[in-house]
């Protein structure tokens, strides 16, 4: 999964360098990434995500409202009109073969200063209408809100086909609550791999319920993270002030670095066949977001081993 502001060269509202999305995508394809999903966090962001997705056959997107942005429903002056605009955009994107999920939506109680819990809950639940109407899976966000999140998912579990709770950073107890929903996967990125406790939690996620991602440009694996000891792949980097398209920008995550997440997952789970793990995780992703592309060979593999797969 990818978000896009910094790939225009803009950091905290200041322009540091020219847009370099072409170079970023080139590194991703060279690293073996096959598809990228650009995530929408509001109506306007979702419109932009669709425009970006239309520039390359390997790019796709989501439509939805992030929990910290849910006040936009009411600040628009007419929440239902705002919702109908989301629905219309989603249908447009489906017709173009580009919109593959509803989201990013969910609950974030770590950042209630952006949006109060009651507003988050109201419009998280509302977005299940979007999933139900379009039959799309969901790209979900849960931060320090497991009880309310799981309660809403339980009430609406018949209204969506599948989903991933991405960028998971919560406890083993919260992990196990999510795994009780047979149609939910757990998404892991650098933010999920910061501490030894995080690694212990990740070890307990069955591979068949796992996805990996970058959440670019955020959630890179840093040298201070517990997972760094398993990282083998490195790219040359420079500070944004000394931007060079041939290098990644220090402190800015990008899609090619999903390889590092894969390496940490293999390392902390004691898996030596990293290519098989990659195939398994990629299959998980296809089952949720690209089910039409699962060929007979992949289905035969699934039937024989009861293993699924992905890579973002």
PDB file of C-alpha atoms in Angstrom:
ATOM      1  CA  UNK A   1       0.000   0.000   0.000  1.00  0.00           C
ATOM      2  CA  UNK A   2       1.200   3.516  -0.771  1.00  0.00           C
ATOM      3  CA  UNK A   3       0.241   7.090   0.125  1.00  0.00           C
ATOM      4  CA  UNK A   4       1.626   9.805  -2.040  1.00  0.00           C
ATOM      5  CA  UNK A   5       2.267  13.354  -0.676  1.00  0.00           C
ATOM      6  CA  UNK A   6       6.028  13.090  -0.210  1.00  0.00           C
ATOM      7  CA  UNK A   7       6.453  11.575  -3.683  1.00  0.00           C
ATOM      8  CA  UNK A   8       5.627  15.035  -5.000  1.00  0.00           C
ATOM      9  CA  UNK A   9       8.691  16.283  -3.136  1.00  0.00           C
ATOM     10  CA  UNK A  10       6.594  18.011  -0.462  1.00  0.00           C
ATOM     11  CA  UNK A  11       7.427  17.439   3.221  1.00  0.00           C
ATOM     12  CA  UNK A  12       5.358  19.114   5.956  1.00  0.00           C
ATOM     13  CA  UNK A  13       4.051  21.628   3.430  1.00  0.00           C
ATOM     14  CA  UNK A  14       7.463  22.604   2.022  1.00  0.00           C
ATOM     15  CA  UNK A  15       8.766  21.725  -1.438  1.00  0.00           C
ATOM     16  CA  UNK A  16      12.219  20.102  -1.211  1.00  0.00           C
ATOM     17  CA  UNK A  17      12.572  18.497  -4.616  1.00  0.00           C
ATOM     18  CA  UNK A  18      10.697  17.733  -7.826  1.00  0.00           C
ATOM     19  CA  UNK A  19       8.133  14.949  -7.946  1.00  0.00           C
ATOM     20  CA  UNK A  20       9.928  11.623  -8.350  1.00  0.00           C
ATOM     21  CA  UNK A  21       7.130   9.081  -8.495  1.00  0.00           C
ATOM     22  CA  UNK A  22       8.448   7.645 -11.780  1.00  0.00           C
ATOM     23  CA  UNK A  23      11.806   6.808 -10.180  1.00  0.00           C
ATOM     24  CA  UNK A  24      10.065   5.398  -7.085  1.00  0.00           C
ATOM     25  CA  UNK A  25       7.889   3.135  -9.230  1.00  0.00           C
ATOM     26  CA  UNK A  26      10.867   2.040 -11.312  1.00  0.00           C
ATOM     27  CA  UNK A  27      12.666   0.902  -8.152  1.00  0.00           C
ATOM     28  CA  UNK A  28       9.541  -0.947  -7.051  1.00  0.00           C
ATOM     29  CA  UNK A  29       9.149  -2.869 -10.301  1.00  0.00           C
ATOM     30  CA  UNK A  30      12.882  -3.678 -10.329  1.00  0.00           C
ATOM     31  CA  UNK A  31      12.583  -5.028  -6.772  1.00  0.00           C
ATOM     32  CA  UNK A  32       9.886  -7.484  -7.838  1.00  0.00           C
ATOM     33  CA  UNK A  33       6.775  -5.586  -6.758  1.00  0.00           C
ATOM     34  CA  UNK A  34       3.971  -6.575  -9.134  1.00  0.00           C
ATOM     35  CA  UNK A  35       1.132  -4.330  -8.002  1.00  0.00           C
ATOM     36  CA  UNK A  36       0.736  -1.250  -5.810  1.00  0.00           C
ATOM     37  CA  UNK A  37      -2.466  -0.089  -4.145  1.00  0.00           C
ATOM     38  CA  UNK A  38      -2.680   3.672  -3.568  1.00  0.00           C
ATOM     39  CA  UNK A  39      -4.828   4.341  -0.511  1.00  0.00           C
ATOM     40  CA  UNK A  40      -7.455   7.042  -0.189  1.00  0.00           C
ATOM     41  CA  UNK A  41      -8.067   8.726   3.167  1.00  0.00           C
ATOM     42  CA  UNK A  42     -10.815  11.162   2.201  1.00  0.00           C
ATOM     43  CA  UNK A  43     -13.070  11.911  -0.757  1.00  0.00           C
ATOM     44  CA  UNK A  44     -10.516  14.251  -2.322  1.00  0.00           C
ATOM     45  CA  UNK A  45      -7.592  11.907  -1.623  1.00  0.00           C
ATOM     46  CA  UNK A  46      -9.558   9.033  -3.129  1.00  0.00           C
ATOM     47  CA  UNK A  47     -10.133  11.055  -6.293  1.00  0.00           C
ATOM     48  CA  UNK A  48      -6.411  11.719  -6.527  1.00  0.00           C
ATOM     49  CA  UNK A  49      -5.619   8.074  -5.812  1.00  0.00           C
ATOM     50  CA  UNK A  50      -7.798   7.025  -8.753  1.00  0.00           C
ATOM     51  CA  UNK A  51      -6.058   9.512 -11.035  1.00  0.00           C
ATOM     52  CA  UNK A  52      -2.666   8.118 -10.008  1.00  0.00           C
ATOM     53  CA  UNK A  53      -3.853   4.528 -10.467  1.00  0.00           C
ATOM     54  CA  UNK A  54      -4.902   5.306 -14.030  1.00  0.00           C
ATOM     55  CA  UNK A  55      -1.306   6.168 -14.994  1.00  0.00           C
ATOM     56  CA  UNK A  56      -0.006   2.572 -14.881  1.00  0.00           C
ATOM     57  CA  UNK A  57      -1.588  -0.834 -15.350  1.00  0.00           C
ATOM     58  CA  UNK A  58       0.064  -2.078 -12.164  1.00  0.00           C
ATOM     59  CA  UNK A  59      -1.410   0.640  -9.960  1.00  0.00           C
ATOM     60  CA  UNK A  60      -4.744   0.299  -8.157  1.00  0.00           C
ATOM     61  CA  UNK A  61      -6.464   2.246  -5.401  1.00  0.00           C
ATOM     62  CA  UNK A  62      -8.980   2.371  -2.574  1.00  0.00           C
ATOM     63  CA  UNK A  63     -11.852   4.756  -1.849  1.00  0.00           C
ATOM     64  CA  UNK A  64     -12.727   5.659   1.711  1.00  0.00           C
ATOM     65  CA  UNK A  65     -12.272   7.952   4.702  1.00  0.00           C
ATOM     66  CA  UNK A  66      -9.560   7.457   7.318  1.00  0.00           C
ATOM     67  CA  UNK A  67     -10.808   7.566  10.930  1.00  0.00           C
ATOM     68  CA  UNK A  68      -8.890  10.780  11.633  1.00  0.00           C
ATOM     69  CA  UNK A  69     -10.667  12.441   8.682  1.00  0.00           C
ATOM     70  CA  UNK A  70     -14.239  11.380   9.448  1.00  0.00           C
ATOM     71  CA  UNK A  71     -15.244  14.896  10.484  1.00  0.00           C
ATOM     72  CA  UNK A  72     -15.231  15.645   6.762  1.00  0.00           C
ATOM     73  CA  UNK A  73     -18.592  13.878   6.453  1.00  0.00           C
ATOM     74  CA  UNK A  74     -20.209  16.499   8.686  1.00  0.00           C
ATOM     75  CA  UNK A  75     -18.008  19.438   7.754  1.00  0.00           C
ATOM     76  CA  UNK A  76     -19.127  18.948   4.153  1.00  0.00           C
ATOM     77  CA  UNK A  77     -22.562  20.218   5.238  1.00  0.00           C
ATOM     78  CA  UNK A  78     -24.373  17.115   4.025  1.00  0.00           C
ATOM     79  CA  UNK A  79     -22.974  13.741   5.159  1.00  0.00           C
ATOM     80  CA  UNK A  80     -25.248  11.770   2.851  1.00  0.00           C
ATOM     81  CA  UNK A  81     -24.166  13.745  -0.214  1.00  0.00           C
ATOM     82  CA  UNK A  82     -20.537  13.157   0.806  1.00  0.00           C
ATOM     83  CA  UNK A  83     -21.244   9.434   1.115  1.00  0.00           C
ATOM     84  CA  UNK A  84     -22.987   9.326  -2.266  1.00  0.00           C
ATOM     85  CA  UNK A  85     -19.940  11.004  -3.816  1.00  0.00           C
ATOM     86  CA  UNK A  86     -17.767   8.241  -2.340  1.00  0.00           C
ATOM     87  CA  UNK A  87     -20.131   5.625  -3.743  1.00  0.00           C
ATOM     88  CA  UNK A  88     -20.146   7.249  -7.184  1.00  0.00           C
ATOM     89  CA  UNK A  89     -16.349   7.466  -7.234  1.00  0.00           C
ATOM     90  CA  UNK A  90     -16.060   3.836  -6.167  1.00  0.00           C
ATOM     91  CA  UNK A  91     -18.358   2.675  -8.944  1.00  0.00           C
ATOM     92  CA  UNK A  92     -16.432   4.779 -11.463  1.00  0.00           C
ATOM     93  CA  UNK A  93     -13.178   3.212 -10.289  1.00  0.00           C
ATOM     94  CA  UNK A  94     -14.591  -0.308 -10.430  1.00  0.00           C
ATOM     95  CA  UNK A  95     -15.675   0.262 -14.038  1.00  0.00           C
ATOM     96  CA  UNK A  96     -12.136   1.381 -14.831  1.00  0.00           C
ATOM     97  CA  UNK A  97     -10.730  -1.727 -13.150  1.00  0.00           C
ATOM     98  CA  UNK A  98      -8.844   0.367 -10.614  1.00  0.00           C
ATOM     99  CA  UNK A  99     -10.694   0.518  -7.286  1.00  0.00           C
ATOM    100  CA  UNK A 100     -10.079  -2.715  -5.388  1.00  0.00           C
ATOM    101  CA  UNK A 101     -11.164  -1.894  -1.820  1.00  0.00           C
ATOM    102  CA  UNK A 102     -13.137   0.377   0.473  1.00  0.00           C
ATOM    103  CA  UNK A 103     -10.879   2.286   2.844  1.00  0.00           C
ATOM    104  CA  UNK A 104      -8.777   3.281   4.509  1.00  0.00           C
ATOM    105  CA  UNK A 105     -11.395   3.204   7.257  1.00  0.00           C
ATOM    106  CA  UNK A 106     -11.655   2.131  10.876  1.00  0.00           C
ATOM    107  CA  UNK A 107     -10.894   3.544  14.329  1.00  0.00           C
ATOM    108  CA  UNK A 108      -7.847   5.381  15.692  1.00  0.00           C
ATOM    109  CA  UNK A 109      -8.052   6.227  19.396  1.00  0.00           C
ATOM    110  CA  UNK A 110      -4.412   7.320  19.512  1.00  0.00           C
ATOM    111  CA  UNK A 111      -5.334  10.434  17.531  1.00  0.00           C
ATOM    112  CA  UNK A 112      -8.649  11.550  18.941  1.00  0.00           C
ATOM    113  CA  UNK A 113      -7.450  15.164  18.682  1.00  0.00           C
ATOM    114  CA  UNK A 114      -8.137  14.886  14.946  1.00  0.00           C
ATOM    115  CA  UNK A 115     -11.574  13.310  15.264  1.00  0.00           C
ATOM    116  CA  UNK A 116     -13.595  12.255  18.353  1.00  0.00           C
ATOM    117  CA  UNK A 117     -14.451   8.600  18.929  1.00  0.00           C
ATOM    118  CA  UNK A 118     -18.212   8.978  18.406  1.00  0.00           C
ATOM    119  CA  UNK A 119     -17.697  10.521  14.963  1.00  0.00           C
ATOM    120  CA  UNK A 120     -15.146   7.857  14.033  1.00  0.00           C
ATOM    121  CA  UNK A 121     -17.504   5.059  15.039  1.00  0.00           C
ATOM    122  CA  UNK A 122     -20.473   6.542  13.193  1.00  0.00           C
ATOM    123  CA  UNK A 123     -18.683   6.869   9.876  1.00  0.00           C
ATOM    124  CA  UNK A 124     -16.663   3.678  10.165  1.00  0.00           C
ATOM    125  CA  UNK A 125     -19.972   1.841  10.366  1.00  0.00           C
ATOM    126  CA  UNK A 126     -21.341   3.931   7.497  1.00  0.00           C
ATOM    127  CA  UNK A 127     -18.566   2.747   5.199  1.00  0.00           C
ATOM    128  CA  UNK A 128     -19.757  -0.841   5.483  1.00  0.00           C
ATOM    129  CA  UNK A 129     -22.671   0.394   3.354  1.00  0.00           C
ATOM    130  CA  UNK A 130     -20.094   1.236   0.702  1.00  0.00           C
ATOM    131  CA  UNK A 131     -18.561  -2.231   0.892  1.00  0.00           C
ATOM    132  CA  UNK A 132     -21.973  -3.886   0.804  1.00  0.00           C
ATOM    133  CA  UNK A 133     -23.150  -1.847  -2.176  1.00  0.00           C
ATOM    134  CA  UNK A 134     -20.016  -2.497  -4.232  1.00  0.00           C
ATOM    135  CA  UNK A 135     -19.088  -5.999  -2.969  1.00  0.00           C
ATOM    136  CA  UNK A 136     -15.513  -4.815  -2.438  1.00  0.00           C
ATOM    137  CA  UNK A 137     -13.174  -5.932   0.364  1.00  0.00           C
ATOM    138  CA  UNK A 138     -12.085  -3.438   3.024  1.00  0.00           C
ATOM    139  CA  UNK A 139      -8.753  -1.841   3.831  1.00  0.00           C
ATOM    140  CA  UNK A 140      -8.972  -1.293   7.578  1.00  0.00           C
ATOM    141  CA  UNK A 141      -7.228   0.750  10.279  1.00  0.00           C
ATOM    142  CA  UNK A 142      -7.284  -0.133  13.985  1.00  0.00           C
ATOM    143  CA  UNK A 143      -5.192   1.712  16.548  1.00  0.00           C
ATOM    144  CA  UNK A 144      -5.772   1.373  20.320  1.00  0.00           C
ATOM    145  CA  UNK A 145      -9.451   0.683  19.624  1.00  0.00           C
ATOM    146  CA  UNK A 146      -9.815  -3.092  19.458  1.00  0.00           C
ATOM    147  CA  UNK A 147     -12.979  -3.449  21.527  1.00  0.00           C
ATOM    148  CA  UNK A 148     -15.043  -0.906  19.605  1.00  0.00           C
ATOM    149  CA  UNK A 149     -13.474  -1.914  16.275  1.00  0.00           C
ATOM    150  CA  UNK A 150     -14.263  -5.603  16.730  1.00  0.00           C
ATOM    151  CA  UNK A 151     -17.773  -4.772  17.910  1.00  0.00           C
ATOM    152  CA  UNK A 152     -18.495  -2.810  14.743  1.00  0.00           C
ATOM    153  CA  UNK A 153     -16.959  -5.494  12.523  1.00  0.00           C
ATOM    154  CA  UNK A 154     -19.024  -8.156  14.305  1.00  0.00           C
ATOM    155  CA  UNK A 155     -22.238  -6.221  13.655  1.00  0.00           C
ATOM    156  CA  UNK A 156     -21.341  -5.782  10.002  1.00  0.00           C
ATOM    157  CA  UNK A 157     -19.528  -9.011   9.192  1.00  0.00           C
ATOM    158  CA  UNK A 158     -22.184 -10.033   6.689  1.00  0.00           C
ATOM    159  CA  UNK A 159     -21.814  -6.747   4.806  1.00  0.00           C
ATOM    160  CA  UNK A 160     -18.279  -7.209   3.506  1.00  0.00           C
ATOM    161  CA  UNK A 161     -16.503 -10.111   1.838  1.00  0.00           C
ATOM    162  CA  UNK A 162     -12.998  -9.774   3.272  1.00  0.00           C
ATOM    163  CA  UNK A 163     -10.452  -7.265   4.478  1.00  0.00           C
ATOM    164  CA  UNK A 164      -7.043  -6.539   5.950  1.00  0.00           C
ATOM    165  CA  UNK A 165      -6.345  -4.667   9.185  1.00  0.00           C
ATOM    166  CA  UNK A 166      -3.226  -2.936   7.980  1.00  0.00           C
ATOM    167  CA  UNK A 167      -0.208  -1.541   9.855  1.00  0.00           C
ATOM    168  CA  UNK A 168      -1.014  -3.676  12.891  1.00  0.00           C
ATOM    169  CA  UNK A 169       0.766  -2.490  16.060  1.00  0.00           C
ATOM    170  CA  UNK A 170      -1.494  -3.728  18.847  1.00  0.00           C
ATOM    171  CA  UNK A 171      -1.211  -6.545  21.394  1.00  0.00           C
ATOM    172  CA  UNK A 172      -1.278 -10.322  21.135  1.00  0.00           C
ATOM    173  CA  UNK A 173      -4.767 -10.229  22.661  1.00  0.00           C
ATOM    174  CA  UNK A 174      -5.946  -7.818  19.972  1.00  0.00           C
ATOM    175  CA  UNK A 175      -4.290  -9.955  17.288  1.00  0.00           C
ATOM    176  CA  UNK A 176      -6.231 -12.976  18.492  1.00  0.00           C
ATOM    177  CA  UNK A 177      -9.504 -11.025  18.515  1.00  0.00           C
ATOM    178  CA  UNK A 178      -8.977 -10.125  14.869  1.00  0.00           C
ATOM    179  CA  UNK A 179      -8.110 -13.695  13.918  1.00  0.00           C
ATOM    180  CA  UNK A 180     -11.536 -14.808  15.170  1.00  0.00           C
ATOM    181  CA  UNK A 181     -12.972 -13.122  12.053  1.00  0.00           C
ATOM    182  CA  UNK A 182     -12.364 -15.698   9.335  1.00  0.00           C
ATOM    183  CA  UNK A 183     -12.455 -13.087   6.552  1.00  0.00           C
ATOM    184  CA  UNK A 184      -9.853 -10.722   8.069  1.00  0.00           C
ATOM    185  CA  UNK A 185      -6.131 -10.668   7.421  1.00  0.00           C
ATOM    186  CA  UNK A 186      -3.487  -8.748   9.378  1.00  0.00           C
ATOM    187  CA  UNK A 187      -1.130  -6.407   7.523  1.00  0.00           C
ATOM    188  CA  UNK A 188       2.443  -5.866   8.715  1.00  0.00           C
ATOM    189  CA  UNK A 189       4.885  -3.062   7.908  1.00  0.00           C
ATOM    190  CA  UNK A 190       7.832  -1.352   9.581  1.00  0.00           C
ATOM    191  CA  UNK A 191       5.636   0.148  12.295  1.00  0.00           C
ATOM    192  CA  UNK A 192       4.646  -3.400  13.257  1.00  0.00           C
ATOM    193  CA  UNK A 193       8.259  -4.445  13.807  1.00  0.00           C
ATOM    194  CA  UNK A 194       9.694  -1.861  16.188  1.00  0.00           C
ATOM    195  CA  UNK A 195      10.100  -3.837  19.426  1.00  0.00           C
ATOM    196  CA  UNK A 196      10.845  -7.359  20.585  1.00  0.00           C
ATOM    197  CA  UNK A 197       7.247  -7.519  21.807  1.00  0.00           C
ATOM    198  CA  UNK A 198       6.046  -6.537  18.312  1.00  0.00           C
ATOM    199  CA  UNK A 199       8.043  -9.406  16.831  1.00  0.00           C
ATOM    200  CA  UNK A 200       6.532 -11.837  19.322  1.00  0.00           C
ATOM    201  CA  UNK A 201       3.045 -10.679  18.319  1.00  0.00           C
ATOM    202  CA  UNK A 202       3.855 -11.081  14.620  1.00  0.00           C
ATOM    203  CA  UNK A 203       5.189 -14.614  15.167  1.00  0.00           C
ATOM    204  CA  UNK A 204       1.702 -15.561  16.334  1.00  0.00           C
ATOM    205  CA  UNK A 205      -0.006 -14.534  13.084  1.00  0.00           C
ATOM    206  CA  UNK A 206      -0.555 -17.617  10.899  1.00  0.00           C
ATOM    207  CA  UNK A 207       1.052 -17.147   7.489  1.00  0.00           C
ATOM    208  CA  UNK A 208      -2.281 -17.880   5.816  1.00  0.00           C
ATOM    209  CA  UNK A 209      -3.770 -14.802   7.557  1.00  0.00           C
ATOM    210  CA  UNK A 210      -0.847 -12.459   6.906  1.00  0.00           C
ATOM    211  CA  UNK A 211      -0.095  -9.669   4.426  1.00  0.00           C
ATOM    212  CA  UNK A 212       2.900  -7.357   4.160  1.00  0.00           C
ATOM    213  CA  UNK A 213       3.018  -3.737   3.022  1.00  0.00           C
ATOM    214  CA  UNK A 214       5.068  -0.553   3.280  1.00  0.00           C
ATOM    215  CA  UNK A 215       2.413   2.125   3.994  1.00  0.00           C
ATOM    216  CA  UNK A 216       4.781   4.392   2.074  1.00  0.00           C
ATOM    217  CA  UNK A 217       5.986   7.038   2.664  1.00  0.00           C
ATOM    218  CA  UNK A 218       5.568   6.183   6.344  1.00  0.00           C
ATOM    219  CA  UNK A 219       6.478   3.168   8.494  1.00  0.00           C
ATOM    220  CA  UNK A 220       9.987   2.423   7.252  1.00  0.00           C
ATOM    221  CA  UNK A 221      12.106  -0.092   9.158  1.00  0.00           C
ATOM    222  CA  UNK A 222      14.594   2.012  11.106  1.00  0.00           C
ATOM    223  CA  UNK A 223      17.992   1.066  12.480  1.00  0.00           C
ATOM    224  CA  UNK A 224      16.556   1.312  16.000  1.00  0.00           C
ATOM    225  CA  UNK A 225      13.819  -1.262  15.295  1.00  0.00           C
ATOM    226  CA  UNK A 226      14.039  -4.783  16.671  1.00  0.00           C
ATOM    227  CA  UNK A 227      13.384  -6.185  13.200  1.00  0.00           C
ATOM    228  CA  UNK A 228      16.427  -4.517  11.627  1.00  0.00           C
ATOM    229  CA  UNK A 229      18.632  -7.499  12.515  1.00  0.00           C
ATOM    230  CA  UNK A 230      16.822  -9.562   9.883  1.00  0.00           C
ATOM    231  CA  UNK A 231      17.126  -6.998   7.052  1.00  0.00           C
ATOM    232  CA  UNK A 232      19.486  -7.989   4.232  1.00  0.00           C
ATOM    233  CA  UNK A 233      18.449  -5.764   1.306  1.00  0.00           C
ATOM    234  CA  UNK A 234      19.642  -2.158   1.271  1.00  0.00           C
ATOM    235  CA  UNK A 235      19.349   0.767  -1.136  1.00  0.00           C
ATOM    236  CA  UNK A 236      21.586   3.824  -1.412  1.00  0.00           C
ATOM    237  CA  UNK A 237      19.942   6.834   0.240  1.00  0.00           C
ATOM    238  CA  UNK A 238      20.356  10.607   0.481  1.00  0.00           C
ATOM    239  CA  UNK A 239      18.670  13.321   2.500  1.00  0.00           C
ATOM    240  CA  UNK A 240      15.777  15.119   0.847  1.00  0.00           C
ATOM    241  CA  UNK A 241      17.859  18.303   0.717  1.00  0.00           C
ATOM    242  CA  UNK A 242      20.343  16.464  -1.538  1.00  0.00           C
ATOM    243  CA  UNK A 243      17.761  14.629  -3.579  1.00  0.00           C
ATOM    244  CA  UNK A 244      19.002  12.196  -6.210  1.00  0.00           C
ATOM    245  CA  UNK A 245      16.468  10.170  -8.201  1.00  0.00           C
ATOM    246  CA  UNK A 246      18.845   7.201  -8.219  1.00  0.00           C
ATOM    247  CA  UNK A 247      18.654   7.000  -4.403  1.00  0.00           C
ATOM    248  CA  UNK A 248      15.856   6.557  -1.919  1.00  0.00           C
ATOM    249  CA  UNK A 249      15.194   9.542   0.362  1.00  0.00           C
ATOM    250  CA  UNK A 250      16.342   9.050   3.950  1.00  0.00           C
ATOM    251  CA  UNK A 251      13.338   8.862   6.259  1.00  0.00           C
ATOM    252  CA  UNK A 252      10.866   8.323   3.397  1.00  0.00           C
ATOM    253  CA  UNK A 253       9.600   4.798   2.905  1.00  0.00           C
ATOM    254  CA  UNK A 254       8.833   3.550  -0.583  1.00  0.00           C
ATOM    255  CA  UNK A 255       7.380   0.412  -2.187  1.00  0.00           C
ATOM    256  CA  UNK A 256      10.661  -1.331  -3.052  1.00  0.00           C
ATOM    257  CA  UNK A 257      11.347  -1.608   0.686  1.00  0.00           C
ATOM    258  CA  UNK A 258       8.558  -4.149   1.086  1.00  0.00           C
ATOM    259  CA  UNK A 259      11.407  -6.588   0.499  1.00  0.00           C
ATOM    260  CA  UNK A 260      12.774  -5.637   3.927  1.00  0.00           C
ATOM    261  CA  UNK A 261       9.418  -6.374   5.571  1.00  0.00           C
ATOM    262  CA  UNK A 262       9.465  -9.788   3.897  1.00  0.00           C
ATOM    263  CA  UNK A 263      12.969 -10.425   5.223  1.00  0.00           C
ATOM    264  CA  UNK A 264      11.966  -9.524   8.776  1.00  0.00           C
ATOM    265  CA  UNK A 265       8.896 -11.743   8.572  1.00  0.00           C
ATOM    266  CA  UNK A 266      11.016 -14.661   7.371  1.00  0.00           C
ATOM    267  CA  UNK A 267      13.645 -14.020  10.023  1.00  0.00           C
ATOM    268  CA  UNK A 268      11.379 -13.693  13.013  1.00  0.00           C
ATOM    269  CA  UNK A 269       9.359 -16.748  11.976  1.00  0.00           C
ATOM    270  CA  UNK A 270      12.457 -18.831  11.247  1.00  0.00           C
ATOM    271  CA  UNK A 271      11.501 -19.376   7.597  1.00  0.00           C
ATOM    272  CA  UNK A 272      14.438 -20.138   5.283  1.00  0.00           C
ATOM    273  CA  UNK A 273      12.560 -20.312   1.959  1.00  0.00           C
ATOM    274  CA  UNK A 274      11.862 -16.598   1.509  1.00  0.00           C
ATOM    275  CA  UNK A 275      10.606 -17.065  -2.044  1.00  0.00           C
ATOM    276  CA  UNK A 276       7.917 -19.492  -0.918  1.00  0.00           C
ATOM    277  CA  UNK A 277       6.914 -17.076   1.843  1.00  0.00           C
ATOM    278  CA  UNK A 278       6.687 -14.283  -0.717  1.00  0.00           C
ATOM    279  CA  UNK A 279       4.475 -16.399  -2.971  1.00  0.00           C
ATOM    280  CA  UNK A 280       2.240 -17.320  -0.064  1.00  0.00           C
ATOM    281  CA  UNK A 281       1.809 -13.711   1.034  1.00  0.00           C
ATOM    282  CA  UNK A 282       1.191 -12.576  -2.526  1.00  0.00           C
ATOM    283  CA  UNK A 283      -1.516 -15.197  -2.897  1.00  0.00           C
ATOM    284  CA  UNK A 284      -3.180 -13.905   0.284  1.00  0.00           C
ATOM    285  CA  UNK A 285      -3.320 -10.438  -1.226  1.00  0.00           C
ATOM    286  CA  UNK A 286      -4.716 -11.694  -4.508  1.00  0.00           C
ATOM    287  CA  UNK A 287      -7.421 -13.666  -2.729  1.00  0.00           C
ATOM    288  CA  UNK A 288      -8.685 -10.467  -1.135  1.00  0.00           C
ATOM    289  CA  UNK A 289      -7.988  -7.698  -3.657  1.00  0.00           C
ATOM    290  CA  UNK A 290      -7.490  -9.481  -7.005  1.00  0.00           C
ATOM    291  CA  UNK A 291      -9.537 -12.710  -6.793  1.00  0.00           C
ATOM    292  CA  UNK A 292     -10.163 -12.712 -10.544  1.00  0.00           C
ATOM    293  CA  UNK A 293      -6.459 -13.240 -11.133  1.00  0.00           C
ATOM    294  CA  UNK A 294      -6.042 -16.445  -9.164  1.00  0.00           C
ATOM    295  CA  UNK A 295      -5.219 -19.043 -11.785  1.00  0.00           C
ATOM    296  CA  UNK A 296      -5.910 -22.752 -11.586  1.00  0.00           C
ATOM    297  CA  UNK A 297      -2.326 -23.532 -10.567  1.00  0.00           C
ATOM    298  CA  UNK A 298      -2.540 -21.172  -7.602  1.00  0.00           C
ATOM    299  CA  UNK A 299      -5.871 -22.647  -6.576  1.00  0.00           C
ATOM    300  CA  UNK A 300      -4.420 -26.148  -6.823  1.00  0.00           C
ATOM    301  CA  UNK A 301      -1.540 -25.069  -4.581  1.00  0.00           C
ATOM    302  CA  UNK A 302      -4.016 -23.607  -2.110  1.00  0.00           C
ATOM    303  CA  UNK A 303      -6.163 -26.736  -2.104  1.00  0.00           C
ATOM    304  CA  UNK A 304      -3.126 -28.919  -1.557  1.00  0.00           C
ATOM    305  CA  UNK A 305      -1.417 -26.982   1.213  1.00  0.00           C
ATOM    306  CA  UNK A 306      -4.117 -24.783   2.758  1.00  0.00           C
ATOM    307  CA  UNK A 307      -1.763 -21.824   2.380  1.00  0.00           C
ATOM    308  CA  UNK A 308      -2.614 -18.369   0.982  1.00  0.00           C
ATOM    309  CA  UNK A 309      -0.321 -15.410  -0.218  1.00  0.00           C
ATOM    310  CA  UNK A 310       0.801 -11.549  -0.863  1.00  0.00           C
ATOM    311  CA  UNK A 311       3.200  -8.626  -1.509  1.00  0.00           C
ATOM    312  CA  UNK A 312       2.199  -4.924  -1.778  1.00  0.00           C
TER     313      UNK A 312
END
